[in-house]
Short mmCIF file of C-alpha atoms and ligand atoms in Angstrom, two decimals:
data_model
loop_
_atom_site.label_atom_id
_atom_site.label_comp_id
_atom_site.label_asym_id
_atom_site.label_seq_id
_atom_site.Cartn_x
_atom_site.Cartn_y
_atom_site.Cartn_z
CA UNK A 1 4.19 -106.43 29.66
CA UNK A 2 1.37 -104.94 32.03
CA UNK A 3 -0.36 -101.80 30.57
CA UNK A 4 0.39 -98.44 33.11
CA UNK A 5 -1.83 -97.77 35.41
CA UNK A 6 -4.20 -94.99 33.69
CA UNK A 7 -4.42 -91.99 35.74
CA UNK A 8 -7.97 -91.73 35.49
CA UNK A 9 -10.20 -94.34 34.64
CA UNK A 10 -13.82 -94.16 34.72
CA UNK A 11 -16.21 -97.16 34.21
CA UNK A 12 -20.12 -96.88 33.50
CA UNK A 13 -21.23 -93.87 34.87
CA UNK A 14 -24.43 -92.84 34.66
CA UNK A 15 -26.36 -89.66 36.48
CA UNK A 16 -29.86 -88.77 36.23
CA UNK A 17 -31.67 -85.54 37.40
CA UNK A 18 -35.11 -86.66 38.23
CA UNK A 19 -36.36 -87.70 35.23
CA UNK A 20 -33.81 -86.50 33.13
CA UNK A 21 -30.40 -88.62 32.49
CA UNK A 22 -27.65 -85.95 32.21
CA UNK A 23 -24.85 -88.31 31.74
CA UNK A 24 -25.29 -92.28 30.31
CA UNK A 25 -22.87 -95.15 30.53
CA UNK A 26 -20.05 -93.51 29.87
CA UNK A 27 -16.57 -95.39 30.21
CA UNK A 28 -12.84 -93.59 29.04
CA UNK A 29 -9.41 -94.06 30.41
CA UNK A 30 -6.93 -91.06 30.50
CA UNK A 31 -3.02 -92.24 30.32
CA UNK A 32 -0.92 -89.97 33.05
CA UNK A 33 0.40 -86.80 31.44
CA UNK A 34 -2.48 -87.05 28.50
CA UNK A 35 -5.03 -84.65 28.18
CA UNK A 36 -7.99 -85.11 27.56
CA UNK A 37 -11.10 -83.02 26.33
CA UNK A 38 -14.75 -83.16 26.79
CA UNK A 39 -16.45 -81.42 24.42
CA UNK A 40 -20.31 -81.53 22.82
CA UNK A 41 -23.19 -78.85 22.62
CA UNK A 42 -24.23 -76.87 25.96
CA UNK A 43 -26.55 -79.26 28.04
CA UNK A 44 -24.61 -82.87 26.51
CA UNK A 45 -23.54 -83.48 30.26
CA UNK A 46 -19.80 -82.29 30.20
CA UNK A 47 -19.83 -80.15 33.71
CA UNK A 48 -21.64 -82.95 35.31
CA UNK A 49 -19.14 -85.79 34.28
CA UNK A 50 -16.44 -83.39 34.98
CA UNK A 51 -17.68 -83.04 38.22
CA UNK A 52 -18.24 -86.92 39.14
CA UNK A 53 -14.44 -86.89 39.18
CA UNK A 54 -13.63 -85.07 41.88
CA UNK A 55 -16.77 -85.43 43.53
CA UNK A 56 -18.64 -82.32 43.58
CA UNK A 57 -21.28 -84.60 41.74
CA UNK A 58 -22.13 -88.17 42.80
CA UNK A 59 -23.18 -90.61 40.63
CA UNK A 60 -26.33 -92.90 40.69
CA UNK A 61 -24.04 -95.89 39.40
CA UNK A 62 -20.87 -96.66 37.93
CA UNK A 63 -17.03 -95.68 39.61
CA UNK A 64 -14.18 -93.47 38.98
CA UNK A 65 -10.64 -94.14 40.03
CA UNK A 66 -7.76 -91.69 39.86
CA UNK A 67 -3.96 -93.77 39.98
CA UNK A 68 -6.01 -97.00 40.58
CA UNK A 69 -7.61 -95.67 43.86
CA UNK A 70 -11.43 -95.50 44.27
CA UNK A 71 -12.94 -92.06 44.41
CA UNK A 72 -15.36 -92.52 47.00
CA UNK A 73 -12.62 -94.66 49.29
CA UNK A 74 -11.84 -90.66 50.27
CA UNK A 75 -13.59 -87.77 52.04
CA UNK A 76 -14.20 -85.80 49.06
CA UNK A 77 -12.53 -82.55 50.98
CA UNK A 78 -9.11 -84.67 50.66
CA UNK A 79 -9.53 -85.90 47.51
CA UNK A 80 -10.19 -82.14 45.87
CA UNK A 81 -6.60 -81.29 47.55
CA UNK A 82 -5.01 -83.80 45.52
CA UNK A 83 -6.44 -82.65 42.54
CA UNK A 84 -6.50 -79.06 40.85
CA UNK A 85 -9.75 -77.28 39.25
CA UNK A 86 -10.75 -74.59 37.23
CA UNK A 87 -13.97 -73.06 36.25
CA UNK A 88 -15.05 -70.38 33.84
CA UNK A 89 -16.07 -68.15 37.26
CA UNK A 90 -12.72 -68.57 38.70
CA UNK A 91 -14.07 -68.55 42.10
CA UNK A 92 -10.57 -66.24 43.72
CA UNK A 93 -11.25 -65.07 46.83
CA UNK A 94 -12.13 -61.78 47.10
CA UNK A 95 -10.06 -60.77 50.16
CA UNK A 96 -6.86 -62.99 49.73
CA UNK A 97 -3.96 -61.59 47.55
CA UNK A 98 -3.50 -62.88 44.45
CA UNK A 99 -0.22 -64.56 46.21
CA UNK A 100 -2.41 -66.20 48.82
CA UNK A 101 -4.75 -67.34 46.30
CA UNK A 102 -2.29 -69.08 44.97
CA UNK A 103 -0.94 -70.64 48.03
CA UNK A 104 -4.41 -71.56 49.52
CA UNK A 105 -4.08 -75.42 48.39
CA UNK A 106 -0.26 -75.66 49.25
CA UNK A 107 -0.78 -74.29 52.44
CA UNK A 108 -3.59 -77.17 53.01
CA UNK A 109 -1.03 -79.90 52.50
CA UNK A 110 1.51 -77.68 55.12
CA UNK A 111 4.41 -77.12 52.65
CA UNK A 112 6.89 -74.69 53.93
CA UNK A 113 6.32 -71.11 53.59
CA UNK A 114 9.68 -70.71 51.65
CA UNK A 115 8.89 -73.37 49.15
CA UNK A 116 5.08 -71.73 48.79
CA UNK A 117 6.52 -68.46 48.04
CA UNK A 118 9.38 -69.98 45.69
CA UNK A 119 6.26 -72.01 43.78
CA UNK A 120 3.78 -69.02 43.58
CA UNK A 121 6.59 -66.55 41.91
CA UNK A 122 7.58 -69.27 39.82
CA UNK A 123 3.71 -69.82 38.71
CA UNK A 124 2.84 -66.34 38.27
CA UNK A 125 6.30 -65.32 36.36
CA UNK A 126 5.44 -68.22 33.90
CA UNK A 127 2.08 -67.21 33.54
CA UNK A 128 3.08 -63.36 32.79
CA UNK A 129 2.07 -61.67 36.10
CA UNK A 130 5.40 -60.51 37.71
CA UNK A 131 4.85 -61.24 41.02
CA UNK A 132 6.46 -57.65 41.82
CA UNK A 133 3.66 -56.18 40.83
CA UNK A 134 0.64 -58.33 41.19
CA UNK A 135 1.28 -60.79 44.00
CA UNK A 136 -0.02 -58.12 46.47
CA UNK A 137 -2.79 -57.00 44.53
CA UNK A 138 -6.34 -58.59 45.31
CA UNK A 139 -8.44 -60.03 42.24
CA UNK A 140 -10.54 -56.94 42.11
CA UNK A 141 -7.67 -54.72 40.82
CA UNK A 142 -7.26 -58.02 38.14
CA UNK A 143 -8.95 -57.82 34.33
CA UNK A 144 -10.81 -61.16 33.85
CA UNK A 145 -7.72 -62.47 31.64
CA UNK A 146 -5.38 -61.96 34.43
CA UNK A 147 -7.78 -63.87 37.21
CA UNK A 148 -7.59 -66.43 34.85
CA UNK A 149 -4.26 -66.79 35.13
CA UNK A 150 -4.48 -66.67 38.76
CA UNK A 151 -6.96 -69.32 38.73
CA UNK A 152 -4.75 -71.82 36.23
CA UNK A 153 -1.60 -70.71 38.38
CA UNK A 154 -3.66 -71.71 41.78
CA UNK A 155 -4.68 -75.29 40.16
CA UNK A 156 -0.99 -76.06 39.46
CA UNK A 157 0.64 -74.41 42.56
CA UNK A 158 0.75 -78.24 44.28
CA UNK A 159 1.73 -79.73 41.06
CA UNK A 160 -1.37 -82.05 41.48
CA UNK A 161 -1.05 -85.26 38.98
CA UNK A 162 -4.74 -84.63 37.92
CA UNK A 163 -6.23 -81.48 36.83
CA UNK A 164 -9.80 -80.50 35.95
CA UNK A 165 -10.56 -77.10 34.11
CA UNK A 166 -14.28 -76.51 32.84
CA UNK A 167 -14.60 -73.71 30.57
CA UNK A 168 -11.26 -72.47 31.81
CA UNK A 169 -10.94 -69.33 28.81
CA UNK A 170 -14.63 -69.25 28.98
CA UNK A 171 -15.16 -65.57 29.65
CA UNK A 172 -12.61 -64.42 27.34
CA UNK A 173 -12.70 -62.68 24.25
CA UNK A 174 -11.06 -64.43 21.47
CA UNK A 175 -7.33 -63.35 21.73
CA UNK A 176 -7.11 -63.10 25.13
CA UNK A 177 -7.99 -66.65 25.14
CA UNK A 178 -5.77 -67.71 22.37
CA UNK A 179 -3.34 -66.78 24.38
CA UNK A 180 -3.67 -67.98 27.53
CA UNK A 181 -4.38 -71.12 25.94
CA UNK A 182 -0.73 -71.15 24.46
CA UNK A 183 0.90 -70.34 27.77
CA UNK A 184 -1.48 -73.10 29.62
CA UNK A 185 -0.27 -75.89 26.36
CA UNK A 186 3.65 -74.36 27.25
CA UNK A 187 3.45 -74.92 30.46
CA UNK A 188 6.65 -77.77 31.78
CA UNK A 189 4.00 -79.13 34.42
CA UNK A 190 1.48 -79.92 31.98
CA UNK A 191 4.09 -82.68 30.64
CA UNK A 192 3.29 -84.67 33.95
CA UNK A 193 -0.09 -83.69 34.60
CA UNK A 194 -3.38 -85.64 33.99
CA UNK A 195 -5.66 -83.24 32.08
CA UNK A 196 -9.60 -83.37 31.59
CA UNK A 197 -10.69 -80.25 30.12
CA UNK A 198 -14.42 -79.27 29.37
CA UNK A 199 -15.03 -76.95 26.30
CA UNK A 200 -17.81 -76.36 23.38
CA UNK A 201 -15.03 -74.42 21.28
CA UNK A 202 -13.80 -77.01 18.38
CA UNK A 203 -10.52 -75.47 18.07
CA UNK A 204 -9.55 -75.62 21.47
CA UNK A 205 -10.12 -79.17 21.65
CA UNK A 206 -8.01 -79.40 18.49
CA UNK A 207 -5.48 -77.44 20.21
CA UNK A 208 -5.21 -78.73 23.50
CA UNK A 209 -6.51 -82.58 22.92
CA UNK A 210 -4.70 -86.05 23.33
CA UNK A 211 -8.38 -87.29 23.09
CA UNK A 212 -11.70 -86.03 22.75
CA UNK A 213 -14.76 -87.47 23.85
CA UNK A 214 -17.38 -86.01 22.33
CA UNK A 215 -20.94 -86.36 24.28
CA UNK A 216 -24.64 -85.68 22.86
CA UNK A 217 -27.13 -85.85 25.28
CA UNK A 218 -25.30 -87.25 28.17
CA UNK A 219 -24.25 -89.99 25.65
CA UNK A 220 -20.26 -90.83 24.10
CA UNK A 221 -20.32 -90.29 20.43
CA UNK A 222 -16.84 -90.66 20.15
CA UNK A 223 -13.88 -91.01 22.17
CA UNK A 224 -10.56 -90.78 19.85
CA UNK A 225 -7.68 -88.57 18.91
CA UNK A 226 -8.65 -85.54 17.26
CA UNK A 227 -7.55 -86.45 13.48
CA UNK A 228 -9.48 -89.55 14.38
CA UNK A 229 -13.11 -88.17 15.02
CA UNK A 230 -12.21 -85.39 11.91
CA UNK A 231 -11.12 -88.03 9.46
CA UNK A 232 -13.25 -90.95 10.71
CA UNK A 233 -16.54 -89.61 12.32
CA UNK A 234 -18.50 -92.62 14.10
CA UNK A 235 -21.61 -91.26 13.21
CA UNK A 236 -24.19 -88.65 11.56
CA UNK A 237 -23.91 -86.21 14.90
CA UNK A 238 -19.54 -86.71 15.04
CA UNK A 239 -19.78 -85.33 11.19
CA UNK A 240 -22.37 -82.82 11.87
CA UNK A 241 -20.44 -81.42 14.52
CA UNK A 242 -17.08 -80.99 12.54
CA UNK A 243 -19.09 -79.83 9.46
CA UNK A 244 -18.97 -76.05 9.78
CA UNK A 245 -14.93 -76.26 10.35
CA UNK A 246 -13.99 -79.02 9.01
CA UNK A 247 -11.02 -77.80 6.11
CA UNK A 248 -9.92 -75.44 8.91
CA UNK A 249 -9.50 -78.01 11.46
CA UNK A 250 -8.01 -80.84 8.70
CA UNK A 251 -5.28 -77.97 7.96
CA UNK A 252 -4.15 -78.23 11.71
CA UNK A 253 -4.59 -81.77 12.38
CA UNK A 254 -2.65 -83.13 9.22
CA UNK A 255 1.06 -82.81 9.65
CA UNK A 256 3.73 -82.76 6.60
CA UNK A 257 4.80 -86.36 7.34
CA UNK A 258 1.17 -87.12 6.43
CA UNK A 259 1.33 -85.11 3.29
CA UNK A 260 5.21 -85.99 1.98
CA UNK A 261 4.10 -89.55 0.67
CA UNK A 262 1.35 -87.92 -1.35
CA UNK A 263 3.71 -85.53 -3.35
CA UNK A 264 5.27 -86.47 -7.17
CA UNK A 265 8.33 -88.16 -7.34
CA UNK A 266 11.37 -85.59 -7.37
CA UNK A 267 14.14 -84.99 -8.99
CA UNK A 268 16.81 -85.42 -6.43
CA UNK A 269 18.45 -82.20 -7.73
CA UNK A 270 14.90 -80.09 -6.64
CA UNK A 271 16.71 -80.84 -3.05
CA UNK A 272 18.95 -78.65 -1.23
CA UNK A 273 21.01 -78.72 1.46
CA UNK A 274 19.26 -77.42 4.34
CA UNK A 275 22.59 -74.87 4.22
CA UNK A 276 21.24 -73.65 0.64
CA UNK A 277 17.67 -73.05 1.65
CA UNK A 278 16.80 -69.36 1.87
CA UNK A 279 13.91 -69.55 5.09
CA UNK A 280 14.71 -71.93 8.06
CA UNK A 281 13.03 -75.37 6.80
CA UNK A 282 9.60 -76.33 8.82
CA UNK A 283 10.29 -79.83 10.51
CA UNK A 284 7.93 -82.61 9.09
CA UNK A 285 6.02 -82.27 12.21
CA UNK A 286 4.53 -79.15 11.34
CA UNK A 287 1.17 -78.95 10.79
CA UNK A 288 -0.08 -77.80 7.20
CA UNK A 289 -1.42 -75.01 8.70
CA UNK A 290 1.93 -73.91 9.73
CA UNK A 291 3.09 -74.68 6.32
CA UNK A 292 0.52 -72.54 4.35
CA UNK A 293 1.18 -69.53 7.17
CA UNK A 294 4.97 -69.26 6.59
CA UNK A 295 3.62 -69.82 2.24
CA UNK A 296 2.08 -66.15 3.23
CA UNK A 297 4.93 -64.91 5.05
CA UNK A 298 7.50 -65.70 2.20
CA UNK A 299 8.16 -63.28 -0.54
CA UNK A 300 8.35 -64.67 -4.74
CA UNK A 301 11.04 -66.71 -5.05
CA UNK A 302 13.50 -66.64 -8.24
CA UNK A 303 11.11 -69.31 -10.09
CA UNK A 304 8.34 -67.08 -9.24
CA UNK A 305 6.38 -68.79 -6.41
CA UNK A 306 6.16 -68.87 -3.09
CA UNK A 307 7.88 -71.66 -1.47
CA UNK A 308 8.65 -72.79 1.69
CA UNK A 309 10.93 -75.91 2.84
CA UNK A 310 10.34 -78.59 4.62
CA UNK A 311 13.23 -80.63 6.40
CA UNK A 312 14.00 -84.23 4.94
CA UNK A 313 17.24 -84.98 6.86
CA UNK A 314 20.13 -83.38 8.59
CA UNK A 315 20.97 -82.15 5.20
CA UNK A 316 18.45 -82.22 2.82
CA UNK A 317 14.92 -80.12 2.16
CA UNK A 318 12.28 -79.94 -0.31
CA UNK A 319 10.59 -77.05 -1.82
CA UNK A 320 6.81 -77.31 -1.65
CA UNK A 321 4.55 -74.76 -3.42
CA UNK A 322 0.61 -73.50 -2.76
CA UNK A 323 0.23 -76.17 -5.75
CA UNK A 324 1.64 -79.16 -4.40
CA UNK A 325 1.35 -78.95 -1.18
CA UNK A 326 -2.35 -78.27 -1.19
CA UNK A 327 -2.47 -80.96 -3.71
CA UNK A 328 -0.92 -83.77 -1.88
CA UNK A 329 -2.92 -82.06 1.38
CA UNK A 330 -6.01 -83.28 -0.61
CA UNK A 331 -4.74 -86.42 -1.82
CA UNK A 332 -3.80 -87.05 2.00
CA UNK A 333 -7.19 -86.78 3.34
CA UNK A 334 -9.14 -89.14 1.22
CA UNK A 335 -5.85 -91.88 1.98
CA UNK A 336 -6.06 -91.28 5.97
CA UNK A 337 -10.34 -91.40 5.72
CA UNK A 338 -10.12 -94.75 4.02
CA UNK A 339 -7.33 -95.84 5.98
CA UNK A 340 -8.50 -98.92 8.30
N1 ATP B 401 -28.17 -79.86 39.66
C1 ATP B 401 -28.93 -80.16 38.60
N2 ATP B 401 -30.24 -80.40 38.73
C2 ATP B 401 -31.02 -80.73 37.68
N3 ATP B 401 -30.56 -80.84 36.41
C3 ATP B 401 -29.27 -80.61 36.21
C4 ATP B 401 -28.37 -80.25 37.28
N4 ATP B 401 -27.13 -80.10 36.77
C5 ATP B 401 -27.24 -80.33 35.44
N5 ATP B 401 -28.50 -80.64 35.10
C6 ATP B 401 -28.98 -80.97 33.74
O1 ATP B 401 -28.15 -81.99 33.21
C7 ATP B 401 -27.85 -81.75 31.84
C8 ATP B 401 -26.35 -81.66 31.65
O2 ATP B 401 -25.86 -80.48 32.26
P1 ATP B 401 -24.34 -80.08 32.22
O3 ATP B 401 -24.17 -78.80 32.98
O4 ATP B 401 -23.52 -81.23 32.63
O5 ATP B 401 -24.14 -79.82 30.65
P2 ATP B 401 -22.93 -79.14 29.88
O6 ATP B 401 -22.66 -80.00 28.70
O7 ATP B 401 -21.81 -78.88 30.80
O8 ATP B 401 -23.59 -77.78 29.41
P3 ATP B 401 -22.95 -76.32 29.14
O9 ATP B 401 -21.97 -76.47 28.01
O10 ATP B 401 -24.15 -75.51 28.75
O11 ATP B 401 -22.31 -75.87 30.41
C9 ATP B 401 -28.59 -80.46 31.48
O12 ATP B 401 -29.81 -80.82 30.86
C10 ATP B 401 -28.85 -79.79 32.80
O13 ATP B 401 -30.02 -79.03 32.77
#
């Protein structure tokens, strides 16, 4: 069977600055609805590759098509109206409602006013900004948070197939942007959109990645799912860069499944029916992390520990503990970074 069509595929670029070679020979393919997520230290060359895909940078050689088509085969006006963007800035303009903002790129392709207006409250209701109150209001009256929202909510409003956020939750402090990040990963559209996200924050890419490419001086490193560059760095620099979070970020990327093979044997009778179990059971898709944050949540149990369930079948659950599930967590990681 022919492989899809990969929404964006990018082959050999290469841009130089003068002297200076901000981005090298660098090749991916992102699969439609996938996201994925540049990330590296500030200078590697992630706002310029970013930018060679919708044109706002051209490169010296190599070619970027988005659904098979050529880039440069389109004025680069038209081919920015087909595809959303974000930056840190936001860029709103100053003197257009929040509404209009919204509706600027829809109103470019001449949809109907009533399905702009439908699409804009529907953006801004899912992206908590009741359009009651702030759909009139201009981004001056916004706090940064909210303009962000705006911003996301503008990129999306023509459902474009590919969308291209740089530093999107930038200028945000830390739980602002935790949660805007949430809604933004909640959002239905993102299902069928092409994503290519720029960040230097390690847990956002963790959060919001298909695949990472991770760049060092305008050069790949890596390009892989997360668990992937975590478990088996490519080089010194991948494992460097990991280093300072690495437990932290093993704890999210390792899911129970990954971890059930690597606990004891059990007596069948340690299993209850999911009925029996006193918290709801975690599915074995849950990360670890999950696992050890509902272990916190749960009070002593009548054995004395802590224990929280995780769901086997329809009808069955097993009890893990701090002990064994951190111990099979362990036993897990050395398997998956010898794995092949
Ligand atoms: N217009 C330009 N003219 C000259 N040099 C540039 C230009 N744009 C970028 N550069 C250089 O290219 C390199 C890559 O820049 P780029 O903005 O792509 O990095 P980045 O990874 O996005 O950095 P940051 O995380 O700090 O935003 C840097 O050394 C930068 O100084």
């Amino acid at each position: 069977m022919p492989t899809p069509e990969p929404a964006i595929e990018v082959r050999n670029l290469t841009k130089r600055y003068g002297s200076h070679t901000a981005v090298q020979d660098v090749s991916f393919r992102v699969e439609a609805g996938e996201t994925l997520v540049l990330l590296g230290p500030s200078g590697c060359g992630k706002t310029t590759l970013l930018r060679m895909l919708n044109r706002l940078v051209e490169p010296d050689s190599g070619v970027v098509l988005i659904n098979g088509q050529h880039v440069r085969s389109q004025p680069p006006e038209l081919l920015r109206r087909g595809i959303g963007y974000v930056i840190q800035q936001v860029g709103l303009l100053p003197h257009y409602t929040v509404a209009e903002n919204v509706a600027v790129v829809p109103q470019l392709l001449g949809y109907a006013p009533a399905i702009i207006a439908a699409r804009t409250a529907e953006l801004l209701n899912r992206l908590h900004l009741p359009p009651e109150r702030f759909a009139g209001q201009c981004p001056s009256q916004l706090s940064g948070g909210q303009q962000q929202r705006v911003g996301l909510a503008r990129a999306l409003a023509a459902d474009p197939p590919v969308v291209l956020l740089d530093e999107p939750f930038g200028a945000l402090d830390p739980i602002t942007r935790a949660s805007i990040r949430r809604e933004f990963r909640e959002l239905p559209e993102l299902r069928r959109t092409t994503v290519v996200l720029v960040t230097h924050d390690v847990t956002e890419a963790f959060e919001l990645a298909d695949q990472i490419l991770l760049l060092d001086a305008g050069r790949v490193q890596q390009l892989g799912p997360p668990r992937e560059l975590l478990l088996r760095p490519a080089n010194d620099f991948v494992r460097r860069f990991f280093a300072a979070e690495q437990l932290a970020l093993q704890l999210r990327a390792l899911r129970l499944t990954d971890v059930l093979t690597e606990l004891p044997a059990a007596d069948e009778k340690q299993f209850v029916s999911t009925i029996e179990s006193t918290s709801s059971p975690l599915p074995p898709t849950a990360s670890v992390q999950e696992a050890l944050e509902q272990l916190s949540n749960t009070s002593t149990s009548a054995a004395g520990e802590p224990t929280v369930w995780v769901q086997l079948s329809e009808s069955t659950a097993r009890p893990l503990t701090y002990a064994t599930l951190m111990a099979a967590f362990g036993r897990a990681v050395r398997r998956l970074a010898t794995e092949a």
